[in-house]
Coordinates of C-alpha atoms and ligand atoms in Angstrom, one line a residue:
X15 CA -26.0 -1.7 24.8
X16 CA -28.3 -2.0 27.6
X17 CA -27.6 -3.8 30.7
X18 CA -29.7 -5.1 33.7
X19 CA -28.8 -3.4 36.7
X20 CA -26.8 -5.9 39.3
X21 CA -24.5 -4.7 42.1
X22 CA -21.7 -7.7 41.2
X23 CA -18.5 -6.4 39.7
X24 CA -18.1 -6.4 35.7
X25 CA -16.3 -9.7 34.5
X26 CA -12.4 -9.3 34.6
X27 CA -11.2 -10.1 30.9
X28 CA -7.4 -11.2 31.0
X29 CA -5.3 -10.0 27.6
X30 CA -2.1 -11.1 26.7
X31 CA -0.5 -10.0 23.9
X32 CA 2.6 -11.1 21.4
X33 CA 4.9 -9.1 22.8
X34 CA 6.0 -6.8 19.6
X35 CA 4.3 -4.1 18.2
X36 CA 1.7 -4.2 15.8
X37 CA 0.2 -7.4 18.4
X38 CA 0.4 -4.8 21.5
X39 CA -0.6 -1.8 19.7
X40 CA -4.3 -3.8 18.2
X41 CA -4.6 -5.9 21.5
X42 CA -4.1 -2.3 23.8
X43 CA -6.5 -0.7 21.7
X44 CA -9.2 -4.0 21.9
X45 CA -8.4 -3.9 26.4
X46 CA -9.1 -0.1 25.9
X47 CA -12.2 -0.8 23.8
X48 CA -13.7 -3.6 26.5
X49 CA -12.7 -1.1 29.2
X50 CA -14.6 1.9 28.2
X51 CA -17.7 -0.4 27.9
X52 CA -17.2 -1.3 31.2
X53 CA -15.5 -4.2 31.9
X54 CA -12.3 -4.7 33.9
X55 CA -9.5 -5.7 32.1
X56 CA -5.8 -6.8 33.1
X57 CA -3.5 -6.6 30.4
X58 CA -0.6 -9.2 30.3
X59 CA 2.7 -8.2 29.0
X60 CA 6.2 -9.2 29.0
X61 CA 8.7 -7.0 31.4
X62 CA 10.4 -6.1 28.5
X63 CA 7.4 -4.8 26.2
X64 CA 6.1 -3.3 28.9
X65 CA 9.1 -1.0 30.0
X66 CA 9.5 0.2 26.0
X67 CA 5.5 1.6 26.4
X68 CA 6.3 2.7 30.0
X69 CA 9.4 4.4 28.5
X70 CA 7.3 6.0 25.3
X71 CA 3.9 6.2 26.1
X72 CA 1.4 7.5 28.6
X73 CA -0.3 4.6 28.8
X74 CA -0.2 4.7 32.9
X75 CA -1.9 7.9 32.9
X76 CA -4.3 6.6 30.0
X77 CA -5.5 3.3 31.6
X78 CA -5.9 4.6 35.2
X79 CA -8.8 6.8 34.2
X80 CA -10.8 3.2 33.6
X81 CA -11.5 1.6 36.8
X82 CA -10.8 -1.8 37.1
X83 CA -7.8 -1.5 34.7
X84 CA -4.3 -3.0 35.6
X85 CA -1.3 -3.4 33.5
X86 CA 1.1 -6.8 34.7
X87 CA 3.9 -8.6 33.5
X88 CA 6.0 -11.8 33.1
X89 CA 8.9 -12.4 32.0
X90 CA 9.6 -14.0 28.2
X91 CA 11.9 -16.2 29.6
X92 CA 15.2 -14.2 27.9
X93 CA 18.1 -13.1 28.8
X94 CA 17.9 -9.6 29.9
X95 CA 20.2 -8.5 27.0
X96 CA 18.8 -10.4 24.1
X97 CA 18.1 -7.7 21.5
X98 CA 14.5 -8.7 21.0
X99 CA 14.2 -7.0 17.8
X100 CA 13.7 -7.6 14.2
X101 CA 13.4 -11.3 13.5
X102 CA 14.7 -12.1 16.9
X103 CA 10.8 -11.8 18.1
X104 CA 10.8 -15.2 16.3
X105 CA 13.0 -16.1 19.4
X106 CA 11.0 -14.5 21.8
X107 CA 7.8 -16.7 20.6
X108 CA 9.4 -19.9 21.0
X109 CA 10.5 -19.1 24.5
X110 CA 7.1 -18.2 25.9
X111 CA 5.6 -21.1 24.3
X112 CA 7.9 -23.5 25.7
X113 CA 8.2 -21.3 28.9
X114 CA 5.5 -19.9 30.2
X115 CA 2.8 -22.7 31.2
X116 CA 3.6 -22.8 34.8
X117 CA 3.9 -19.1 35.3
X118 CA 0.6 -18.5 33.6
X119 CA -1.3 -21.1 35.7
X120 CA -0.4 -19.9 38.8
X121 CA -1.2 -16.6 38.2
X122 CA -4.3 -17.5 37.2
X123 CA -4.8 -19.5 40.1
X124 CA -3.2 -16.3 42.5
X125 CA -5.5 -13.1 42.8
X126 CA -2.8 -11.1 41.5
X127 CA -4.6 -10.6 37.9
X128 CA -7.6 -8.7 39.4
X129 CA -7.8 -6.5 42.7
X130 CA -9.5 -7.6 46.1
X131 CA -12.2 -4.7 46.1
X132 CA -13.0 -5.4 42.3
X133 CA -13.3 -8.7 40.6
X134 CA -9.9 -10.6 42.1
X135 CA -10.7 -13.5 39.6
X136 CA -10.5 -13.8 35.9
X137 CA -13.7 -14.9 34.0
X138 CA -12.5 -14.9 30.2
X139 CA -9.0 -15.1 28.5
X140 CA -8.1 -13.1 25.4
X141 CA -4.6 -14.2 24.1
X142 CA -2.8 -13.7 20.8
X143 CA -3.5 -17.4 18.9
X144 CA -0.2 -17.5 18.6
X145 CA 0.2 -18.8 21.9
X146 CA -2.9 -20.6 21.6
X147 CA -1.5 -24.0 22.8
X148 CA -0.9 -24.0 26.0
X149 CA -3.2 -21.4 27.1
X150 CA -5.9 -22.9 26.1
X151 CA -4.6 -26.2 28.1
X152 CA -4.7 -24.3 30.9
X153 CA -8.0 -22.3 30.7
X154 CA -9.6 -26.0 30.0
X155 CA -8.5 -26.9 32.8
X156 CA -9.4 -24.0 35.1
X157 CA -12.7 -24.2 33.4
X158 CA -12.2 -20.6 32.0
X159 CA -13.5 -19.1 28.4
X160 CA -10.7 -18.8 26.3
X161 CA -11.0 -16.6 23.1
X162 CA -8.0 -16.5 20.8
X163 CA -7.5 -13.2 18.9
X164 CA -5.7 -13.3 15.6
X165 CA -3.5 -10.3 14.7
X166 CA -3.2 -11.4 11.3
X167 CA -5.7 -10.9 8.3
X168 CA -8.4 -13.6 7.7
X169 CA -6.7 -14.2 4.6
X170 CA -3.3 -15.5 5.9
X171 CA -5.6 -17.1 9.1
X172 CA -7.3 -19.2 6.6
X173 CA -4.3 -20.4 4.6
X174 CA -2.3 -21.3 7.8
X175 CA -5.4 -23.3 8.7
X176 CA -4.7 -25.1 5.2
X177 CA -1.2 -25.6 5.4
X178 CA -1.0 -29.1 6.4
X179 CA -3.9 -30.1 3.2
X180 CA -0.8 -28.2 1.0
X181 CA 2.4 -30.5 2.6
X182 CA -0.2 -33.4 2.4
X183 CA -1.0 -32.9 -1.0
X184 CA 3.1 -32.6 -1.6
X185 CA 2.6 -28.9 -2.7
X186 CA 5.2 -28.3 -0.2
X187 CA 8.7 -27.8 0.3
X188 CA 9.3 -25.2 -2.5
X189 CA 11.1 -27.1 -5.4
X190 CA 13.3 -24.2 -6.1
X191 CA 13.4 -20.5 -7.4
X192 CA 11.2 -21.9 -10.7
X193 CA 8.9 -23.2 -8.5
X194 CA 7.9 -20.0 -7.0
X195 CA 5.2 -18.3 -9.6
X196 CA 3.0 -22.2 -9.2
X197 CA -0.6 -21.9 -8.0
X198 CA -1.1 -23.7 -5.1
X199 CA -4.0 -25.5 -5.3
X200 CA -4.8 -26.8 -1.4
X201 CA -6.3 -23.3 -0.1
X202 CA -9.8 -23.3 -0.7
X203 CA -11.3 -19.9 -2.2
X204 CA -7.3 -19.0 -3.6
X205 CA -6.7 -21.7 -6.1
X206 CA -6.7 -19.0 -8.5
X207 CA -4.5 -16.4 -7.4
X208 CA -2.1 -17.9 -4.6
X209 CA 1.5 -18.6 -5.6
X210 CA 4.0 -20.5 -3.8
X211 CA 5.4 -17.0 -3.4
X212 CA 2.6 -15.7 -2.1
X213 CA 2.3 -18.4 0.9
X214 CA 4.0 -17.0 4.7
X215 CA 7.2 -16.8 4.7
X216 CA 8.2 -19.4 6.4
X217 CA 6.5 -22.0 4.0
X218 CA 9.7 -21.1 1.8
X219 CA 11.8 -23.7 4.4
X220 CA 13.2 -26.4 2.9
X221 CA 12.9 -28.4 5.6
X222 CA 9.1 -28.8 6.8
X223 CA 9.9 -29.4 10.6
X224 CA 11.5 -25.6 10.5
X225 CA 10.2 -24.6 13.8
X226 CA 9.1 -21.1 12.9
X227 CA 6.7 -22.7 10.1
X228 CA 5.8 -25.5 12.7
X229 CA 4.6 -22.6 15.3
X230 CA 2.5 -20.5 12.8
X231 CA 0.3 -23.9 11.9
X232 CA 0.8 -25.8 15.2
X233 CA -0.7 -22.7 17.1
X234 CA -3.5 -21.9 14.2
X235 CA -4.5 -25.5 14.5
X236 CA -5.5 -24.8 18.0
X237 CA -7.9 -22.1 17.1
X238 CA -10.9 -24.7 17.1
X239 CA -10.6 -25.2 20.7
X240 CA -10.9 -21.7 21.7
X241 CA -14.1 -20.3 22.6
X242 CA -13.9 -18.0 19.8
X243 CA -11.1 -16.0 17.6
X244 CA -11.5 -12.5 17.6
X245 CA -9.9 -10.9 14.5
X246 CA -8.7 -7.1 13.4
X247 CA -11.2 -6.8 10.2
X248 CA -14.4 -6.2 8.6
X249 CA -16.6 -8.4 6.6
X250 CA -16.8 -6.1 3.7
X251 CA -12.9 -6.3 3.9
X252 CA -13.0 -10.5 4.2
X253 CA -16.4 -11.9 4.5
X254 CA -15.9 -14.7 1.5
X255 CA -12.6 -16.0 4.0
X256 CA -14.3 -15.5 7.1
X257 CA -17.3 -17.5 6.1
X258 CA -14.7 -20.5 5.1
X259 CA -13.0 -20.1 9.0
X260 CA -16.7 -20.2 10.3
X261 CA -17.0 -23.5 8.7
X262 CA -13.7 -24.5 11.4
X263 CA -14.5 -22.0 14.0
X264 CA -18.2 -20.9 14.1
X265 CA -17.7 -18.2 16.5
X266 CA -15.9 -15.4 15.1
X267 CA -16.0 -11.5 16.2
X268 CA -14.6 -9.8 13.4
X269 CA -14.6 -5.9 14.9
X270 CA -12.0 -4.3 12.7
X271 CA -10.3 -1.9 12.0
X272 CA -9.7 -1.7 15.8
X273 CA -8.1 1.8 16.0
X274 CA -10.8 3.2 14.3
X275 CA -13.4 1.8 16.3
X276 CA -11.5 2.8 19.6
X277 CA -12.0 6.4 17.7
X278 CA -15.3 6.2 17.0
X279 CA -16.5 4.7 20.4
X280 CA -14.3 7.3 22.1
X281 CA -15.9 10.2 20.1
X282 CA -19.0 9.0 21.0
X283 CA -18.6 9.2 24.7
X284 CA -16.5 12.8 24.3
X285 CA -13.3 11.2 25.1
X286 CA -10.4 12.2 23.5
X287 CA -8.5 10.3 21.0
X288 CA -5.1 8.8 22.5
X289 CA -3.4 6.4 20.2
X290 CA 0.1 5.9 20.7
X291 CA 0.7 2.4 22.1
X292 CA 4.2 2.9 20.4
X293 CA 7.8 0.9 21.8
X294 CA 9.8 3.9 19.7
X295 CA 10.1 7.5 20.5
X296 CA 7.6 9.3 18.6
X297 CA 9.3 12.0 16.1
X298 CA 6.3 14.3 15.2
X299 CA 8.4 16.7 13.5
X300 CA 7.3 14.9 10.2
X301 CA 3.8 16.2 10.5
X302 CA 5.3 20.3 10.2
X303 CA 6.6 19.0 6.9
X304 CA 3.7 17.3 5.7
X305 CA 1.8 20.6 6.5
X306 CA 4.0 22.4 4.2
X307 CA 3.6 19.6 1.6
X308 CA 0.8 19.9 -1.9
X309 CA -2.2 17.4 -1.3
X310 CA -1.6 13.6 -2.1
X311 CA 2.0 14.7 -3.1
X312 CA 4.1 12.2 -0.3
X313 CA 4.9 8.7 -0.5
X314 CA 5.1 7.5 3.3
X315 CA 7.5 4.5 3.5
X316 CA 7.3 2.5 6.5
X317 CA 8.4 -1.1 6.8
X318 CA 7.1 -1.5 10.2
X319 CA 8.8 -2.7 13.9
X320 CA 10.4 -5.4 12.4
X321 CA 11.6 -5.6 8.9
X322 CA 15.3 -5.7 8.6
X323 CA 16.8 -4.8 4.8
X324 CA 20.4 -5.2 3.9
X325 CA 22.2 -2.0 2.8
X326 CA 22.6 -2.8 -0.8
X327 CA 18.4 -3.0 -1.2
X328 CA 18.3 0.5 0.9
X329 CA 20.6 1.9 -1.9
X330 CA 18.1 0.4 -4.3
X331 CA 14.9 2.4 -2.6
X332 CA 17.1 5.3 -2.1
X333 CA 17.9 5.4 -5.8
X334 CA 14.2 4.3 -7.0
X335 CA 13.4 7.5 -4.7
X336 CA 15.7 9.7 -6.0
X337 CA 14.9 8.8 -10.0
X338 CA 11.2 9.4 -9.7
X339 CA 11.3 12.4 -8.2
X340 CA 8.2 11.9 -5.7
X341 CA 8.2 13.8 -2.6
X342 CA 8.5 10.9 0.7
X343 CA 8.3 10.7 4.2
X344 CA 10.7 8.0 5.4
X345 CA 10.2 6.2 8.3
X346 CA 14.5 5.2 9.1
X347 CA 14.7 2.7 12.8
X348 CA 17.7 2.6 14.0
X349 CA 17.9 -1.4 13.0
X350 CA 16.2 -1.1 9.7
X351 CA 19.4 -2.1 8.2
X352 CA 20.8 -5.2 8.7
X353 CA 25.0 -5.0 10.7
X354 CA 25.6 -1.2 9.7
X355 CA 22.7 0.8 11.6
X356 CA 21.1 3.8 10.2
X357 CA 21.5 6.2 7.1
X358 CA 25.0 7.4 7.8
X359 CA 26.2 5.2 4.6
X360 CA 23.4 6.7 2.2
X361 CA 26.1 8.7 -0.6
X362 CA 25.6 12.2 -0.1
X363 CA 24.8 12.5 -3.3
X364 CA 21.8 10.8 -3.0
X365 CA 20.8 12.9 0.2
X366 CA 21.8 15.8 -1.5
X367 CA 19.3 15.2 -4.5
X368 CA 16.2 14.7 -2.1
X369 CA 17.1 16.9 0.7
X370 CA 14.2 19.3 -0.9
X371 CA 11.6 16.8 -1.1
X372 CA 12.3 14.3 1.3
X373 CA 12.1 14.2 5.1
X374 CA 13.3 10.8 7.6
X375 CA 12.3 10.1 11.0
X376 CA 13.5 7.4 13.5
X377 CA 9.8 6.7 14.3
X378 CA 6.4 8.4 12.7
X379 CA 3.1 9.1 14.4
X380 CA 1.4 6.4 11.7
X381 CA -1.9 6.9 11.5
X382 CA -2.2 10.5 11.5
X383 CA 0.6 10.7 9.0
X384 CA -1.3 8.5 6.5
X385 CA -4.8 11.2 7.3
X386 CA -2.6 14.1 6.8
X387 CA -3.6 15.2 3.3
X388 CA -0.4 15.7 1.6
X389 CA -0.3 11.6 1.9
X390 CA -1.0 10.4 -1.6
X391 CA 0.6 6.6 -0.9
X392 CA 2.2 4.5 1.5
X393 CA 5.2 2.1 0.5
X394 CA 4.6 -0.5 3.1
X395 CA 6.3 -3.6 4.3
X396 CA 2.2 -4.5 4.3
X397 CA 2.3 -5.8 8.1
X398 CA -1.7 -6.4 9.0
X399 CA -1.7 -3.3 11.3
X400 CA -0.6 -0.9 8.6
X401 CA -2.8 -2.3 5.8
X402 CA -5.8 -1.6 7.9
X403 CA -4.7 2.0 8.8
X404 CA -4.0 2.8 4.7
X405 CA -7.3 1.3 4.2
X406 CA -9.5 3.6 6.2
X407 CA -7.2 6.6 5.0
X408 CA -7.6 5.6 2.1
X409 CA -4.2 5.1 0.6
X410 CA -3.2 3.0 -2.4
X411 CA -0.1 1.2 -1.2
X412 CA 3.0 -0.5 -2.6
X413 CA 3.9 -3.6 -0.4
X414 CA 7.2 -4.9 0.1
X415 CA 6.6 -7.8 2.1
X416 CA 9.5 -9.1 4.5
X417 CA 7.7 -12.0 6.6
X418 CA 5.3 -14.2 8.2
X419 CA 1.4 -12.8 7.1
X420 CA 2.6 -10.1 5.0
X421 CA 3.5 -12.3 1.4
X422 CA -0.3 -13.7 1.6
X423 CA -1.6 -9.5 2.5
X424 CA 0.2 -7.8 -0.3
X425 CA -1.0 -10.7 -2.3
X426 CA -4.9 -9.6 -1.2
X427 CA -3.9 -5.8 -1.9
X428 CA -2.6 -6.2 -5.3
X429 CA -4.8 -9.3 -6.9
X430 CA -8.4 -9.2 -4.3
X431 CA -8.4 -6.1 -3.3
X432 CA -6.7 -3.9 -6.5
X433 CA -5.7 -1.4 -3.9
X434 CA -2.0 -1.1 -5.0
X435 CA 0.3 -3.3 -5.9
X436 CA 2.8 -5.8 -5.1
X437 CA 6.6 -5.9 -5.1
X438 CA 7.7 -8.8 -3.3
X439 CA 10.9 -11.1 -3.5
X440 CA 12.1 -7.5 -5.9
X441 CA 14.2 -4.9 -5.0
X442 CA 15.8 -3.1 -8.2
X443 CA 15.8 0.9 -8.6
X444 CA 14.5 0.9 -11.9
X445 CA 10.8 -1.1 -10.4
X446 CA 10.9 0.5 -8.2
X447 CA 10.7 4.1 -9.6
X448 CA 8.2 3.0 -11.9
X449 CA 5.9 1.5 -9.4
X450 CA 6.0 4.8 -7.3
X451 CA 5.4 6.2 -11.1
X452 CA 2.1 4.1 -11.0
X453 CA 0.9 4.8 -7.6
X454 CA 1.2 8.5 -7.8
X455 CA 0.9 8.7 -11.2
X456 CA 0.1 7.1 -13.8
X457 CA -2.6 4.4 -12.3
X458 CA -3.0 6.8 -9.3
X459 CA -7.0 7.2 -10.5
X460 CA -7.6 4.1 -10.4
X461 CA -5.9 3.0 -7.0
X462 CA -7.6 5.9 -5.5
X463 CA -10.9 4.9 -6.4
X464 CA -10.7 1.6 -4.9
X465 CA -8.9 3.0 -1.9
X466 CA -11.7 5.3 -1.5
X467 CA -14.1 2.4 -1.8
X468 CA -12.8 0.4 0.8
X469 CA -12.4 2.9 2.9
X470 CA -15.5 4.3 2.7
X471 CA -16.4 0.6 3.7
X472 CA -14.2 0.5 6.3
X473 CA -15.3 3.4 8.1
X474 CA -18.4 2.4 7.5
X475 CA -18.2 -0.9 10.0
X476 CA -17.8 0.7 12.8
X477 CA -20.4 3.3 12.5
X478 CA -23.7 2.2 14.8
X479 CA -25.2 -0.2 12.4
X480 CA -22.1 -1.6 11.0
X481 CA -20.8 -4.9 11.5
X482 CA -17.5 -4.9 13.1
X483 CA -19.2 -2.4 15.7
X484 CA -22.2 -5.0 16.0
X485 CA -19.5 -7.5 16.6
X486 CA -18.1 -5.4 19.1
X487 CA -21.2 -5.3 21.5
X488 CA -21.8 -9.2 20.4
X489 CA -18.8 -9.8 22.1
X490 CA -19.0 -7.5 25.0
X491 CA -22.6 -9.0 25.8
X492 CA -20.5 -12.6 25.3
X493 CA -18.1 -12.1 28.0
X494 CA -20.9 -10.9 30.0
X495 CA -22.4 -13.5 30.2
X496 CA -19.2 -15.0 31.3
X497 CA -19.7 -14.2 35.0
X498 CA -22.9 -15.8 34.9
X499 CA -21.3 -18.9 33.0
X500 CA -23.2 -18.6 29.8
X501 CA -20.7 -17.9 27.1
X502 CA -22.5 -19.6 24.8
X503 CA -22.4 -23.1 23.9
X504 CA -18.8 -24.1 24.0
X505 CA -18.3 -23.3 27.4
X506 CA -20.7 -26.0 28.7
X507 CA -19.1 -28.9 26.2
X508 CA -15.9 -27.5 27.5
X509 CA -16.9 -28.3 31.6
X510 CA -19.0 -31.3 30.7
X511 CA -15.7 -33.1 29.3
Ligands
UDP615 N1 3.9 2.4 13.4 C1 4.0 3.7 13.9 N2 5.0 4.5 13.5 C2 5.9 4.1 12.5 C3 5.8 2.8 12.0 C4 4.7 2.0 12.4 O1 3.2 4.1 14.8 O2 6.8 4.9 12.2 C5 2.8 1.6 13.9 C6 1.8 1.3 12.8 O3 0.8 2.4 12.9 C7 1.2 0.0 13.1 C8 2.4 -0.7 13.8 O4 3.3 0.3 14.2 O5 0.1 0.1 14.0 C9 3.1 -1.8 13.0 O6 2.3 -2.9 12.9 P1 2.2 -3.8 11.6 O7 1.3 -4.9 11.8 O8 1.9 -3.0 10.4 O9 3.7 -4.3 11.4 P2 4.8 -4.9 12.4 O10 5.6 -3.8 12.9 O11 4.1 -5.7 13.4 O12 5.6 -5.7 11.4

């Protein structure tokens, strides 16, 4: 991009995150990506989010080498020893949404958000949509661009935005277990594939004023008022649901995948490649035993930061894992099973019978992992971040969704995207072995060619040229143009009010 030379300082770009990980991991990598184009960022986290990175990251070291760059935080309004984990983050939502408005409009009223040699003030917001509401009260007021970016996939963005046609139209509450396989036929563009089953979790409520299904379409319905909603994805990926949230919100930047853009720009400018953003202690030790592993051999099961399982659907993988005889790396947290902790239950047997071909870690260095050659598939919990990183690896998946966005994604992998397949709302050995049958197997040609495909794609976007990485600069120019208060015309109906 080319810039006129001026002598004021770059704008200051304020990010604040969702305060779990696949939010702070795409959000870090976006305040990395707007700082090595040039701009100063401060990125907003809670004390508690920020301590777990502090505690597992270099990300001190990392961000000090971009002038401008400051890391601050706020409290979420919890107790100091609320466990903040699995579907607790639920919790922690709630409590900065009902929390926080003070807090952030005086500190963006302070100067403590910028520095006094640099840019004290902050000139454009970036906040996860999920908190949409009352930040964008408050930039209104203060007269400053808000964007909104949305960690989820177009796909589950645009049937949130259509939630309130479906409880209109009486589609919702869910009638019952029978109910569950019915088409729903209020989300434009998915009348043909889109079960009940298929809708965010928290649609499955029996009572409609649930607050967690209130807070995914209260928040999404504030997405008009926002400047513009930056999401994690590329039109090749999306551009059929994107054009539909265009016809809501006009301004969109989609300039995914992130982490591969952040790779490429970094490349580019001879930087090296830094990308753990991760609130778990890294356990590389997995990648020695992927080295020693035949090509496209492993199954790599993740079910992300949050999912919790009980134990009786843990013995169900374990035994799924152990009849088909396919090599896996298993990604075991501590809490991935619900009251009794980690593996120490599994029967020995079972450990016995894969301690050959089988290798767990508390916490995997993801995205290399699913490069690493030996990876032939990736049993996922399909969480948006880990879609995205099978995609441009190239990795047929199995999803096993647990909440929130991931019921409509493995919906889009299996039926719009053929790139695996889904096993939601199931969890029975005997599936499950013959799905990992399938994937590496059986149907393994034909997964892999679409995988390829859409990765090739993927890649593809942000490649000079491409449109997430056109995107990019689009939105770098945009905030720009922010110090001289001409982000687009939004801003001015915004003041004029
Ligand atoms: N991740 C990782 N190591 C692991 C498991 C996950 O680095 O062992 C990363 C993964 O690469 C992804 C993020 O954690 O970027 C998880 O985000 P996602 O949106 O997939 O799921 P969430 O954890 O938010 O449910």
């Amino acid at each position: 991009m080319e810039h006129q030379v001026s002598h004021r300082p770059p704008p200051r770009v304020l990010v604040f995150p969702l305060p779990a990980q696949g939010p702070v991991n795409s959000m870090l990598k976006l305040a990395e990506l707007l700082a090595l184009e040039g701009l100063y960022v401060t990125f907003l986290n809670t004390h508690f989010t920020h301590n777990r990175l502090l505690l597992h990251t270099d990300i001190q070291a990392r961000f000090e080498t971009y002038p401008g760059f400051l890391f601050k935080t706020i409290s979420d309004g919890l107790p100091d020893d609320h466990p903040r984990s699995g579907d607790t983050i639920m919790e922690v939502i709630h409590s900065i949404n009902s929390e926080s408005k003070s807090i952030f409009k005086q500190l963006l009223l302070s100067n403590e958000l910028g520095t006094s040699e640099g840019n004290p003030l902050v000139s454009c917001i970036i906040v996860d949509g999920i908190f949409g509401g009352f930040t964008t009260d408050i930039a209104n007021e203060l007269h400053i661009p808000i964007i909104h970016f949305r960690t989820f996939g177009a796909c589950c963005i645009w049937v949130n935005m259509n939630i309130p046609n479906v409880i209109e139209a009486g589609e919702l509450p869910v009638r019952g277990e029978e109910d569950m396989d019915r088409l729903i036929k209020n989300v434009p563009a998915m009348e043909s594939f889109l079960r009940f089953r298929d809708l965010p979790s928290f649609c499955r409520a029996s009572d409609l004023t649930d607050p967690n299904l209130q807070v995914f379409v209260q928040q999404t319905l504030h997405s008009p008022r926002a400047q513009a909603i930056i999401l994690n994805t590329f039109e090749d990926l999306e551009g059929p649901i994107l054009s539909r949230i265009r016809t809501l919100c006009p301004n969109i930047y989609s300039i995914g995948p992130l982490h591969m853009q952040l790779k490429r720009r970094l490349a580019s400018k001879e930087s090296s490649f830094q990308s753990s953003n991760s609130l778990f202690e890294v356990d590389r030790s997995c990648m020695t035993w992927l080295d020693a592993q035949p090509p496209k051999t492993v199954i790599y099961i993740s079910f992300g930061s949050i999912t919790v399982m009980k134990r009786n659907q843990l013995i169900e993988f374990w035994y799924g894992l152990v009849n088909s005889n396919i090599r896996f790396l298993w990604v075991a947290r501590l809490d991935l099973v619900a009251g009794d902790g980690n593996h120490a239950q599994i029967p020995p047997e079972l450990l016995e019978k894969t301690k050959d071909r089988g290798f767990i870690v508390g916490w995997a260095p993801q995205e290399e992992v699913l490069a690493h050659p030996a990876v032939g598939g990736f049993l996922t919990h399909s969480g948006w971040n880990s879609i995205l990183e099978s995609i441009v690896a190239a990795v047929p998946m199995i999803c096993w969704p647990y909440f929130a966005d991931q019921q409509v994604n493995s919906r889009f992998v299996s039926e719009v995207w053929k790139l695996g397949m889904d096993m939601k709302d199931v969890c029975d050995r005997k599936i499950i072995e013959k799905m990992l049958n399938d994937l590496m197997v059986e149907r393994n040609e034909e997964f892999s060619k679409a995988a390829n495909k859409m990765g090739r794609l993927a890649r593809q976007s942000v490649h000079k040229g491409g449109s997430s990485y056109h995107n990019l600069d689009r939105l770098i120019e945009d905030i720009r143009l922010t110090s001289s208060g001409r982000f687009g015309r939004q801003v001015d109906i915004q003041i004029n009010k």
